[in-house]
Amino acid sequence: MDMFYFIVQQSMVFMIPLLIVALGGMFSERSGIVNIALEGKMVMGAFTGVLFLNIFQNPENVSDQGILLLALLVAMITGMLISLFHAFASINLKANQIISGIAINMFAPAFAIYIAIFYLDGQFVPFINQFRIASVPILGDIPILGPLLFQRTYITTYIGFLILAVSTIVLYKTKFGLRLRACGEYPQAADSVGISVAKIRYAGVLISGALAGMGGLIWIVPISSRFGGSVAGYGFLALAVLIFGAWKPMRILFASFFFGIMQTIASSFTAIPFLLNLGIPAAFYSMAPYVATLLLLAFTSKNTQAPKAAGQPYDKGMR
Amino acid sequence: MKRDSILSLISTLIVIIVGLLIGLIVLLASDSNQAFPAFWTMISFGLRNMRNVGDVLLGATPIILTGLSVTFAFKTGLFNIGAAGQFAFGGYTAIYIGVQFLFLPPPLRIICSILGAALAGAVWGAIPGLLKAYRNVHEVITSIMTNYIGMYLLSYTIQNTIFDINRTTTTRMPDDSNLPSLGLNYIFREPLGEGYRASAVNLGIFIAIFLAILVYIILDKTKFGYELKACGFNKDAAKYAGINQNRNIVFSMMICGAIAGIGGALIYMNGTGLSMTALPLLAMEGFTGISVAFLGLTNPIGVIFSGIFVSYLFLGGARMQPFGFSLELVNIVVAVIIYFCAFVLVVKTNIGKIFPKSREGE
């Protein structure tokens, strides 16, 4: 049973950032803007968030959750700022959405490392990593559910689930969500009833920036005590989760959970006696999440549809 | 030159100047005393002597090919983010043949290396192609997956085949498995003491340029290329016209993979003793190729120049370290340039509106 708890706790570490960033990507793509820049936005968010911790973290009280929340806010704002470039190019100038995404992906790590080397004399920005919660008061003592969800956890896990709940409601139960989806499917129709396609798409891209920036910081906090300008391809994996999740919140949850479990098996199979005894080389465990995703997609994607207007600049004349 | 090409050229030059200026501003903001000498080094180093010119061409060779791979995909309506994996598979296959197939005479062995690399790249490129054509899976996601799968698979394969345990890389190839320099070492060299120090630039750059021209001809002058482009432009119309679009998607991805794979062969066969790491790392050349492709405005001939330009910046950028600036500045400059490249197409159409084409015969 301990092994089971361990796997679930570990999976959260991989799953939550993927979930949040993929949900971010969802808001952008459902509004009609392809977002290949998730990786770059994560890097920017992680960078400024960690830099904030590096400067303002109080060595006397390192496990202060408040400072982490503030750092998350910083990361969100950074993600939104960098998103503005993506939004401006793809909405106002109607430029190719992939190109500006590539530019952001290239800019972000270069910028983070450049600044770190110049001002901190090293590629890495260190921070004190003491944010793990051993056990949530009261809730952590519940049998089964306690160890599963409320022990050895991070506050970011709950933020992730909160974002999932809010995203689902916003997308399906609000006027804004309906308009967002309309702009991604058939912007001409949305425009014809007086909705500003540009405004809605700006909102979509900015939300995606905020969530991706935040996701970047959430990715780095549990796994390291320094940030070196890379999120190890998690932005691209989030994109994969988004597509695997068919651009729908609950399926994204499932996709990120699946990927989280697979990553846990890949990274800690040596701690799982059953898998260790199989004698399969480590490289194949590392490959497993990607192979499994590929196979699953091959069998489930036949009928999934991307948002129809994603990737196409909105042209009023096309009505 | 056609009016369209002139417009592209002018807008690209403007974009490059803007990118460089922003780079200068970043330098000035970090250290105003060192900014100008460092900037000058970056933009002039590649032309300081013939050896540096040779090194620019040497560095351009693999990224022209990955750029070409991305360009080919883009022209046929696909986005090849998997060039990194195809490149790595090509590189590994070329090294394997170079190390193991010593029974072949050198020229034949070199040809086998390149063809083997093309085949390996094509096979790895075919996976996203097949999944896109027959299972409706977006090629971007499958390419991301195949990149990572390839990364771990190659790391494992290297460690179990041609492994140099001391350097944790592939075994060094014998010298005669490398591409011949064709006498280029007498042109691209600089005086050093009594003798000369030559650049390792070799046959590879000619192969890269030849392939770029070949891709241009295939895409623009043949029925096959026309069909591939038609699928990218409007797949329903292509289908209606009797074009087998599924088969064409697979062909496109295989050709992309082959081109990127050859890029991998040429970089490891360049005679500098470069070996492939056994660590699980993605090949950066694959991603630089995306930049090169868009900087070249996804034109096969443009890619030759953008590849040389990016290589030029990287060579000079590495020389900024003595001034206290990291090579990352080059990536910032290239990123800014690419960002503005996205506008080039927009600017071009608008210039076209302001100055309408003169009627023929006037």
XYZ file of C-alpha atoms in Angstrom:
681
model
C 0.000 0.000 0.000
C 2.898 2.343 0.764
C 4.134 1.763 -2.750
C 0.776 2.801 -4.134
C 0.755 6.001 -2.058
C 4.304 6.704 -3.186
C 3.391 6.371 -6.870
C 0.364 8.628 -6.548
C 2.293 11.269 -4.575
C 5.089 11.208 -7.125
C 2.681 11.358 -10.049
C 1.233 14.600 -8.700
C 4.658 16.198 -9.077
C 4.652 15.463 -12.808
C 0.953 15.746 -13.382
C 0.037 19.108 -11.862
C 2.301 21.300 -14.021
C 1.190 19.420 -17.138
C -2.445 19.847 -16.154
C -2.150 23.575 -15.523
C -0.101 24.339 -18.618
C -2.293 22.183 -20.855
C -5.385 23.968 -19.513
C -3.621 27.222 -20.339
C -2.999 25.990 -23.854
C -6.658 25.011 -24.047
C -7.847 28.576 -23.452
C -5.617 29.850 -26.212
C -6.417 27.161 -28.761
C -10.151 27.111 -28.071
C -10.113 30.830 -28.847
C -8.423 30.047 -32.155
C -4.772 30.824 -31.448
C -2.335 27.934 -31.771
C -0.009 28.011 -28.823
C 3.273 26.291 -29.463
C 4.931 28.822 -27.132
C 3.856 27.078 -23.914
C 7.435 25.939 -23.339
C 8.816 29.476 -23.569
C 6.091 30.863 -21.332
C 6.826 28.198 -18.729
C 10.515 29.094 -18.813
C 9.775 32.793 -18.348
C 7.396 32.121 -15.464
C 9.766 29.724 -13.752
C 12.631 32.154 -14.202
C 10.995 35.244 -12.719
C 9.276 33.202 -10.028
C 12.521 31.620 -8.904
C 14.322 34.956 -9.168
C 11.644 36.432 -6.901
C 12.180 33.628 -4.393
C 15.944 34.066 -4.671
C 15.677 37.750 -3.768
C 12.823 37.836 -1.261
C 12.919 34.447 0.421
C 13.537 34.823 4.122
C 16.169 32.318 5.303
C 14.609 32.440 8.788
C 11.243 31.262 7.595
C 11.838 29.307 4.412
C 8.760 27.130 4.496
C 6.504 30.140 4.322
C 3.739 29.292 1.823
C 2.871 32.973 1.399
C 6.078 33.747 -0.430
C 5.395 30.836 -2.786
C 1.966 32.232 -3.580
C 3.504 35.635 -4.309
C 6.109 33.991 -6.537
C 3.296 32.218 -8.406
C 1.665 35.591 -8.961
C 4.946 36.966 -10.335
C 5.214 33.964 -12.647
C 1.649 34.483 -13.874
C 2.251 38.147 -14.646
C 5.449 37.320 -16.525
C 3.649 34.689 -18.552
C 0.970 37.218 -19.460
C 3.519 39.838 -20.475
C 5.374 37.490 -22.806
C 2.000 36.320 -24.159
C 1.244 39.845 -25.271
C 3.906 39.494 -27.965
C 2.284 36.294 -29.176
C -1.162 37.870 -29.096
C -0.080 41.048 -30.868
C 1.633 39.150 -33.693
C -1.148 36.642 -34.221
C -4.220 38.790 -33.599
C -3.363 42.355 -34.615
C -0.840 41.605 -37.323
C -2.417 38.305 -38.420
C 1.059 36.781 -38.621
C 1.796 33.076 -38.656
C 1.041 31.828 -35.140
C 3.662 29.112 -35.185
C 6.499 31.490 -36.044
C 5.898 33.867 -33.145
C 5.547 30.826 -30.865
C 8.913 29.512 -32.014
C 10.444 32.941 -31.395
C 9.157 32.963 -27.805
C 10.417 29.424 -27.231
C 13.829 30.490 -28.412
C 13.864 33.811 -26.604
C 12.820 32.608 -23.142
C 15.682 30.232 -22.233
C 18.233 32.512 -23.888
C 16.948 35.479 -21.908
C 16.822 33.559 -18.620
C 20.349 32.204 -18.972
C 21.734 35.499 -20.262
C 20.368 37.428 -17.280
C 21.406 34.723 -14.812
C 24.969 34.585 -16.125
C 25.274 38.330 -16.232
C 23.867 39.167 -12.817
C 24.325 35.986 -10.798
C 27.595 34.774 -12.338
C 26.187 31.377 -13.182
C 23.587 29.769 -15.351
C 21.515 28.664 -12.369
C 19.276 30.705 -10.099
C 19.175 29.028 -6.674
C 16.274 29.089 -4.212
C 15.596 27.399 -0.900
C 13.224 24.516 -1.476
C 11.277 23.942 1.723
C 7.739 24.146 0.468
C 6.757 20.523 0.912
C 3.881 19.972 3.313
C 4.514 16.796 5.342
C 0.860 16.390 6.151
C -2.093 18.734 5.805
C -3.639 19.307 9.285
C -6.729 17.115 9.919
C -7.153 16.094 6.258
C -3.814 14.284 6.273
C -5.085 11.905 8.950
C -8.009 10.561 6.937
C -7.347 6.890 6.142
C -6.451 6.085 2.518
C -7.463 9.493 1.156
C -5.075 11.232 3.576
C -1.861 9.578 2.428
C -3.092 9.660 -1.152
C -3.789 13.358 -1.448
C -2.821 15.192 1.723
C 0.585 13.882 2.740
C 3.989 14.847 1.332
C 2.279 17.293 -0.931
C 2.560 20.836 -2.197
C 0.095 23.673 -2.036
C 0.394 23.819 -5.809
C -1.407 20.484 -6.135
C -4.599 22.032 -4.782
C -4.111 25.124 -6.904
C -3.964 22.782 -9.895
C -7.286 21.130 -9.065
C -8.830 24.499 -8.320
C -7.748 25.739 -11.748
C -9.243 22.624 -13.324
C -12.597 23.236 -11.633
C -12.640 26.922 -12.504
C -11.561 26.252 -16.105
C -14.324 23.716 -16.626
C -16.960 26.083 -15.284
C -15.626 29.064 -17.227
C -15.414 27.149 -20.481
C -18.834 25.482 -20.339
C -21.024 27.507 -17.990
C -20.232 31.151 -18.635
C -20.953 33.615 -21.400
C -17.233 34.177 -21.802
C -16.601 30.459 -22.282
C -19.268 30.183 -24.936
C -17.836 33.170 -26.785
C -14.325 31.755 -26.490
C -15.395 28.484 -28.037
C -17.315 30.284 -30.770
C -14.211 32.274 -31.718
C -12.224 29.082 -31.987
C -14.796 27.239 -34.057
C -16.413 29.828 -36.246
C -15.198 33.375 -35.581
C -17.301 34.809 -38.406
C -20.454 33.731 -36.623
C -19.219 35.158 -33.336
C -18.402 38.435 -35.044
C -21.795 38.595 -36.732
C -23.534 38.707 -33.346
C -21.339 41.515 -32.114
C -18.614 39.648 -30.240
C -15.158 41.160 -30.611
C -13.073 38.238 -31.861
C -9.855 40.136 -31.164
C -10.749 40.810 -27.514
C -11.795 37.228 -26.837
C -8.659 35.890 -28.452
C -6.500 38.301 -26.453
C -8.183 37.001 -23.306
C -7.531 33.404 -24.371
C -3.851 34.005 -25.047
C -3.349 35.993 -21.826
C -5.005 33.278 -19.705
C -2.777 30.726 -21.359
C 0.253 32.879 -20.581
C -0.734 33.234 -16.941
C -1.307 29.511 -16.489
C 1.811 28.507 -18.416
C 3.964 30.955 -16.452
C 2.553 29.625 -13.212
C 2.973 26.045 -14.437
C 6.642 26.691 -15.057
C 7.233 27.640 -11.437
C 5.056 24.782 -10.199
C 7.149 22.407 -12.296
C 10.465 23.507 -10.801
C 9.491 23.874 -7.121
C 9.084 20.199 -6.107
C 11.950 18.807 -8.137
C 14.898 21.145 -7.687
C 16.461 23.966 -5.724
C 17.737 25.901 -8.705
C 16.533 26.931 -12.142
C 18.767 26.792 -15.205
C 16.681 28.174 -18.044
C 14.966 24.946 -19.033
C 11.728 23.158 -18.247
C 12.935 19.978 -19.950
C 10.378 19.972 -22.724
C 7.375 20.053 -20.367
C 5.800 22.814 -22.407
C 5.809 20.525 -25.423
C 4.552 17.643 -23.331
C 1.732 19.869 -22.123
C 0.910 20.532 -25.748
C 0.801 16.787 -26.278
C -1.458 16.415 -23.226
C -3.710 19.138 -24.624
C -4.094 17.343 -27.953
C -4.352 13.942 -26.272
C -6.992 15.502 -24.036
C -8.931 16.574 -27.129
C -9.019 20.236 -25.961
C -11.498 19.303 -23.190
C -10.768 19.959 -19.470
C -11.746 16.576 -18.027
C -9.952 14.642 -20.742
C -6.917 16.845 -20.168
C -7.053 15.805 -16.506
C -7.072 12.182 -17.550
C -4.266 12.693 -20.068
C -2.031 14.492 -17.582
C -2.729 11.870 -14.917
C -1.813 9.129 -17.345
C 1.373 10.915 -18.256
C 2.172 11.598 -14.600
C 1.896 7.909 -13.716
C 4.023 6.907 -16.680
C 6.671 9.476 -15.788
C 6.714 8.250 -12.199
C 7.301 4.703 -13.353
C 10.035 5.927 -15.701
C 11.847 7.996 -13.095
C 11.536 5.763 -10.059
C 11.177 2.196 -11.325
C 14.270 1.264 -9.312
C 12.231 1.861 -6.165
C 9.461 -0.466 -7.349
C 10.705 -4.060 -6.786
C 8.346 -5.630 -9.322
C 9.580 -3.445 -12.173
C 13.217 -3.646 -11.116
C 13.087 -7.438 -11.187
C 11.932 -7.474 -14.796
C 15.474 -6.505 -15.768
C 14.451 -4.151 -18.564
C 17.114 -1.470 -19.236
C 16.412 1.965 -17.774
C 16.297 3.577 -21.207
C 13.112 1.677 -22.030
C 11.371 2.925 -18.907
C 12.383 6.459 -19.875
C 10.838 5.893 -23.297
C 7.664 4.320 -21.956
C 5.597 7.504 -21.389
C 6.214 8.683 -24.932
C 5.641 5.300 -26.555
C 2.452 4.807 -24.555
C 1.171 8.247 -25.524
C 1.945 7.565 -29.155
C 0.092 4.238 -29.096
C -2.886 5.644 -27.218
C -3.152 8.504 -29.667
C -2.956 6.132 -32.592
C -5.981 4.260 -31.261
C -8.053 7.152 -29.966
C -7.468 10.045 -32.353
C -9.368 8.893 -35.373
C -12.281 11.167 -34.629
C -10.884 13.988 -32.497
C -11.145 17.427 -33.976
C -8.981 20.430 -33.208
C -10.823 23.739 -32.797
C -11.737 24.491 -36.398
C -10.378 28.012 -36.625
C -7.212 27.413 -34.605
C -4.206 28.716 -36.458
C -6.128 30.947 -38.822
C -5.986 34.698 -38.371
C -9.485 36.138 -38.304
C -10.270 38.053 -41.440
C -13.503 40.005 -41.383
C -13.686 39.840 -45.151
C -13.999 36.049 -45.059
C -17.511 36.049 -43.669
C 15.032 38.915 -60.085
C 11.305 38.709 -59.622
C 9.577 41.562 -57.825
C 8.429 39.182 -55.130
C 11.960 38.048 -54.341
C 13.191 41.641 -54.108
C 10.420 42.469 -51.645
C 11.315 39.425 -49.541
C 14.964 40.332 -49.566
C 14.384 43.941 -48.515
C 11.953 43.039 -45.744
C 14.297 40.309 -44.464
C 17.196 42.761 -44.345
C 15.089 45.262 -42.399
C 14.093 42.548 -39.967
C 17.711 41.479 -39.471
C 18.788 45.055 -38.767
C 15.975 45.461 -36.225
C 16.992 42.193 -34.552
C 20.627 43.218 -34.347
C 19.709 46.643 -32.951
C 17.637 45.037 -30.196
C 20.606 42.787 -29.458
C 22.784 45.883 -29.140
C 20.259 47.470 -26.789
C 20.337 44.355 -24.581
C 24.136 44.548 -24.524
C 24.074 48.263 -23.711
C 21.585 47.692 -20.924
C 23.828 45.058 -19.346
C 27.243 46.730 -19.690
C 27.543 49.903 -21.717
C 31.371 49.969 -21.709
C 31.821 46.551 -23.252
C 28.728 46.586 -25.437
C 30.194 48.085 -28.609
C 33.425 46.064 -28.803
C 31.470 42.874 -28.039
C 28.802 43.694 -30.620
C 31.444 44.490 -33.227
C 33.117 41.150 -32.513
C 29.830 39.322 -32.988
C 29.004 40.910 -36.319
C 32.518 40.976 -37.797
C 34.288 37.860 -36.527
C 33.012 35.572 -39.261
C 34.684 37.718 -41.926
C 38.008 38.460 -40.214
C 39.941 35.866 -42.192
C 39.339 33.095 -44.647
C 39.477 30.417 -41.966
C 36.571 32.034 -40.148
C 34.638 32.219 -43.410
C 35.253 28.506 -43.794
C 34.088 27.864 -40.246
C 30.884 29.788 -40.940
C 30.192 27.499 -43.902
C 31.099 24.451 -41.819
C 28.662 25.477 -39.099
C 25.995 26.319 -41.667
C 26.028 22.857 -43.281
C 23.897 20.908 -40.759
C 21.485 23.742 -40.031
C 20.862 24.427 -43.715
C 19.722 20.815 -43.943
C 17.529 20.819 -40.835
C 16.163 24.159 -42.039
C 15.496 22.630 -45.416
C 13.725 19.723 -43.752
C 11.385 22.063 -41.847
C 10.872 24.127 -45.009
C 9.915 21.115 -47.082
C 7.393 20.058 -44.472
C 5.965 23.553 -44.185
C 5.517 23.851 -47.948
C 3.533 20.640 -47.939
C 1.330 21.781 -45.052
C 3.118 19.940 -42.256
C 5.095 21.168 -39.296
C 8.213 19.096 -38.738
C 9.247 19.654 -35.141
C 10.854 16.202 -35.272
C 13.941 17.241 -37.210
C 15.971 16.814 -33.999
C 15.210 13.090 -33.847
C 15.634 12.500 -37.572
C 18.931 14.386 -37.454
C 20.171 12.235 -34.563
C 19.182 8.979 -36.260
C 20.973 10.070 -39.419
C 24.054 11.016 -37.434
C 24.153 7.717 -35.586
C 23.724 5.651 -38.753
C 26.473 7.589 -40.548
C 28.884 7.076 -37.647
C 27.979 3.405 -37.371
C 28.774 2.819 -41.031
C 31.912 4.958 -40.763
C 33.180 2.916 -37.824
C 32.011 -0.592 -38.707
C 31.976 -0.852 -42.494
C 35.762 -0.684 -42.864
C 35.670 -3.436 -45.492
C 34.302 -0.880 -47.950
C 36.740 1.407 -49.763
C 36.548 4.964 -48.316
C 34.586 6.705 -51.107
C 31.973 3.952 -51.116
C 31.850 3.967 -47.315
C 31.195 7.728 -47.298
C 28.398 7.345 -49.844
C 26.939 4.496 -47.769
C 27.091 6.647 -44.630
C 25.163 9.463 -46.269
C 22.591 7.173 -47.882
C 22.219 5.216 -44.652
C 21.652 8.452 -42.760
C 19.011 9.517 -45.265
C 17.261 6.173 -44.901
C 17.384 6.263 -41.096
C 16.020 9.806 -41.052
C 13.292 8.831 -43.511
C 12.218 5.875 -41.369
C 12.058 8.053 -38.258
C 10.183 10.732 -40.186
C 7.741 8.159 -41.552
C 6.286 7.441 -38.094
C 4.624 10.863 -37.654
C 3.710 10.745 -41.336
C 1.926 7.399 -41.065
C 0.147 8.374 -37.865
C -0.990 11.631 -39.421
C -2.164 10.054 -42.647
C -3.910 6.974 -41.309
C -4.704 7.687 -37.663
C -5.451 11.427 -37.732
C -2.841 12.234 -35.051
C -1.377 15.706 -35.331
C 2.234 15.539 -36.553
C 3.417 18.074 -33.963
C 2.531 15.828 -31.039
C 3.887 12.656 -32.644
C 7.092 14.448 -33.583
C 7.543 15.589 -29.989
C 7.058 11.994 -28.848
C 9.388 10.521 -31.467
C 12.048 13.093 -30.541
C 12.093 11.871 -26.953
C 11.789 8.206 -27.869
C 14.679 8.599 -30.300
C 16.741 10.414 -27.705
C 16.529 7.548 -25.191
C 16.708 4.848 -27.845
C 19.889 6.288 -29.356
C 21.477 6.840 -25.959
C 20.876 3.154 -25.222
C 21.963 2.001 -28.671
C 25.211 3.977 -28.599
C 26.121 2.503 -25.229
C 25.633 -0.975 -26.622
C 27.239 -0.642 -30.025
C 29.906 1.910 -30.953
C 30.616 3.264 -27.470
C 33.717 5.099 -26.305
C 33.368 4.615 -22.571
C 35.979 7.245 -21.661
C 34.289 10.069 -23.479
C 30.728 8.683 -23.140
C 30.306 9.271 -26.867
C 30.398 7.230 -30.024
C 33.719 5.719 -31.073
C 35.857 8.034 -33.134
C 35.628 7.336 -36.863
C 38.787 6.620 -38.878
C 39.875 9.694 -40.833
C 39.039 8.202 -44.193
C 35.373 7.843 -43.180
C 35.098 11.632 -43.108
C 34.013 13.836 -45.964
C 36.885 14.965 -48.220
C 37.874 18.628 -47.949
C 38.247 18.887 -51.766
C 41.127 21.342 -51.383
C 38.914 23.817 -49.538
C 41.514 23.745 -46.765
C 43.861 25.649 -49.098
C 41.339 28.429 -49.540
C 39.791 28.706 -46.095
C 42.823 29.054 -43.830
C 44.724 31.640 -41.864
C 48.488 32.033 -41.402
C 49.643 30.702 -38.052
C 53.332 30.836 -37.123
C 55.267 29.084 -39.855
C 52.332 27.423 -41.528
C 48.588 27.711 -41.798
C 45.569 26.702 -39.811
C 42.764 25.586 -42.051
C 39.037 25.402 -41.492
C 37.515 21.927 -41.618
C 34.936 23.022 -44.201
C 34.396 20.214 -46.696
C 32.251 18.600 -49.347
C 29.293 18.840 -46.943
C 28.465 22.453 -47.730
C 28.163 21.597 -51.431
C 25.869 18.692 -50.598
C 23.722 21.028 -48.505
C 23.483 23.646 -51.259
C 22.839 20.974 -53.886
C 19.989 19.518 -51.835
C 18.478 22.965 -51.293
C 18.427 23.537 -55.037
C 17.049 20.043 -55.577
C 14.221 20.698 -53.126
C 13.463 23.962 -54.895
C 13.247 22.134 -58.220
C 11.122 19.313 -56.823
C 8.676 21.673 -55.156
C 8.406 24.248 -57.899
C 9.091 22.431 -61.147
C 7.747 18.898 -60.850
C 4.313 17.316 -60.807
C 5.249 15.360 -57.682
C 6.131 18.570 -55.834
C 2.967 20.229 -57.075
C 0.878 17.382 -55.698
C 2.630 17.555 -52.334
C 2.027 21.295 -52.136
C -1.580 20.891 -53.220
C -2.203 18.571 -50.246
C -0.783 21.204 -47.941
C -2.718 24.044 -49.508
C -6.161 22.489 -49.621
C -6.421 18.813 -48.911
C -10.039 18.529 -49.975
C -9.327 20.101 -53.340
C -6.286 17.856 -53.715
C -8.391 14.803 -52.971
C -11.018 15.951 -55.436
C -8.307 16.298 -58.057
C -7.440 12.639 -57.559
C -4.300 13.104 -55.493
C -3.677 10.407 -52.905
C -3.205 12.698 -49.949
C -2.447 10.044 -47.332
C 0.388 8.650 -49.401
C 1.687 12.174 -50.012
C 1.738 13.034 -46.308
C 3.890 9.966 -45.670
C 6.168 10.822 -48.606
C 6.554 14.390 -47.377
C 7.527 13.349 -43.887
C 9.957 10.734 -45.234
C 11.663 13.291 -47.452
C 11.892 15.724 -44.509
C 13.380 12.974 -42.401
C 15.876 12.026 -45.085
C 17.062 15.624 -45.438
C 17.445 16.085 -41.675
C 19.158 12.690 -41.471
C 21.733 13.744 -44.067
C 22.309 16.846 -41.926
C 23.186 14.528 -39.047
C 25.599 12.595 -41.264
C 27.373 15.708 -42.498
C 27.972 17.189 -39.036
C 29.596 14.048 -37.622
C 31.580 13.357 -40.805
C 33.149 16.817 -40.913
C 36.581 15.658 -39.789
C 36.799 17.746 -36.611
C 36.541 14.588 -34.498
C 33.078 15.536 -33.294
C 31.363 12.504 -31.759
C 27.789 11.906 -30.789
C 27.062 11.989 -27.073
C 25.614 8.944 -25.359
C 23.737 11.178 -22.917
C 20.022 11.517 -23.585
C 20.009 14.986 -25.147
C 17.935 16.353 -28.014
C 19.915 17.583 -31.008
C 19.750 21.380 -30.927
C 20.353 21.529 -34.680
C 16.824 20.264 -35.168
C 15.361 23.280 -33.399
C 17.821 25.731 -34.938
C 16.512 24.352 -38.218
C 13.052 25.718 -37.405
C 14.580 29.175 -36.964
C 16.621 28.844 -40.133
C 13.552 27.778 -42.089
C 11.442 30.744 -41.043
C 14.308 33.210 -41.344
C 14.716 31.927 -44.892
C 10.990 32.649 -45.344
C 10.457 28.917 -45.922
C 12.080 29.176 -49.300
C 14.638 26.432 -50.088
C 17.079 28.910 -51.606
C 16.477 31.405 -48.794
C 17.382 28.665 -46.324
C 20.938 28.495 -47.730
C 21.455 32.147 -46.843
C 19.657 32.079 -43.515
C 21.683 28.993 -42.508
C 24.917 30.806 -43.301
C 23.702 33.909 -41.475
C 22.721 32.025 -38.302
C 26.022 30.123 -38.342
C 27.843 33.457 -38.786
C 26.103 34.929 -35.737
C 26.814 31.853 -33.603
C 30.502 31.854 -34.537
C 30.885 35.548 -33.703
C 28.601 35.348 -30.678
C 30.806 32.727 -29.050
C 33.625 35.294 -29.179
C 31.750 37.714 -26.932
C 32.610 35.730 -23.811
C 35.898 37.607 -23.128
C 33.755 40.760 -22.886
C 31.586 39.135 -20.247
C 28.594 38.311 -22.468
C 27.288 34.828 -23.026
C 26.500 33.187 -26.341
C 22.840 33.311 -25.311
C 22.696 36.840 -26.678
C 22.836 35.335 -30.161
C 19.740 33.299 -29.393
C 18.001 36.438 -28.171
C 18.911 38.245 -31.404
C 17.812 35.306 -33.563
C 14.570 35.014 -31.575
C 13.800 38.695 -32.124
C 14.597 38.363 -35.816
C 12.303 35.358 -36.135
C 9.550 37.177 -34.281
C 9.729 39.988 -36.796
C 10.000 37.487 -39.630
C 6.439 36.562 -38.820
C 5.590 40.124 -39.878
C 7.543 39.955 -43.112
C 4.788 38.101 -44.920
C 2.254 40.602 -43.616
C 4.429 43.549 -44.622
C 4.962 42.030 -48.052
C 1.282 41.715 -48.802
C 0.687 45.264 -47.659
C 3.531 46.694 -49.733
C 1.989 44.797 -52.614
C -1.262 46.657 -51.987
C 0.402 50.072 -51.834
C 2.451 49.561 -54.986
C 0.278 47.409 -57.224
C 1.958 45.384 -59.925
C 2.423 47.236 -63.179
C 0.422 45.670 -65.945
C 2.263 43.477 -68.397
C 3.357 45.058 -71.650
C 3.599 48.554 -70.251
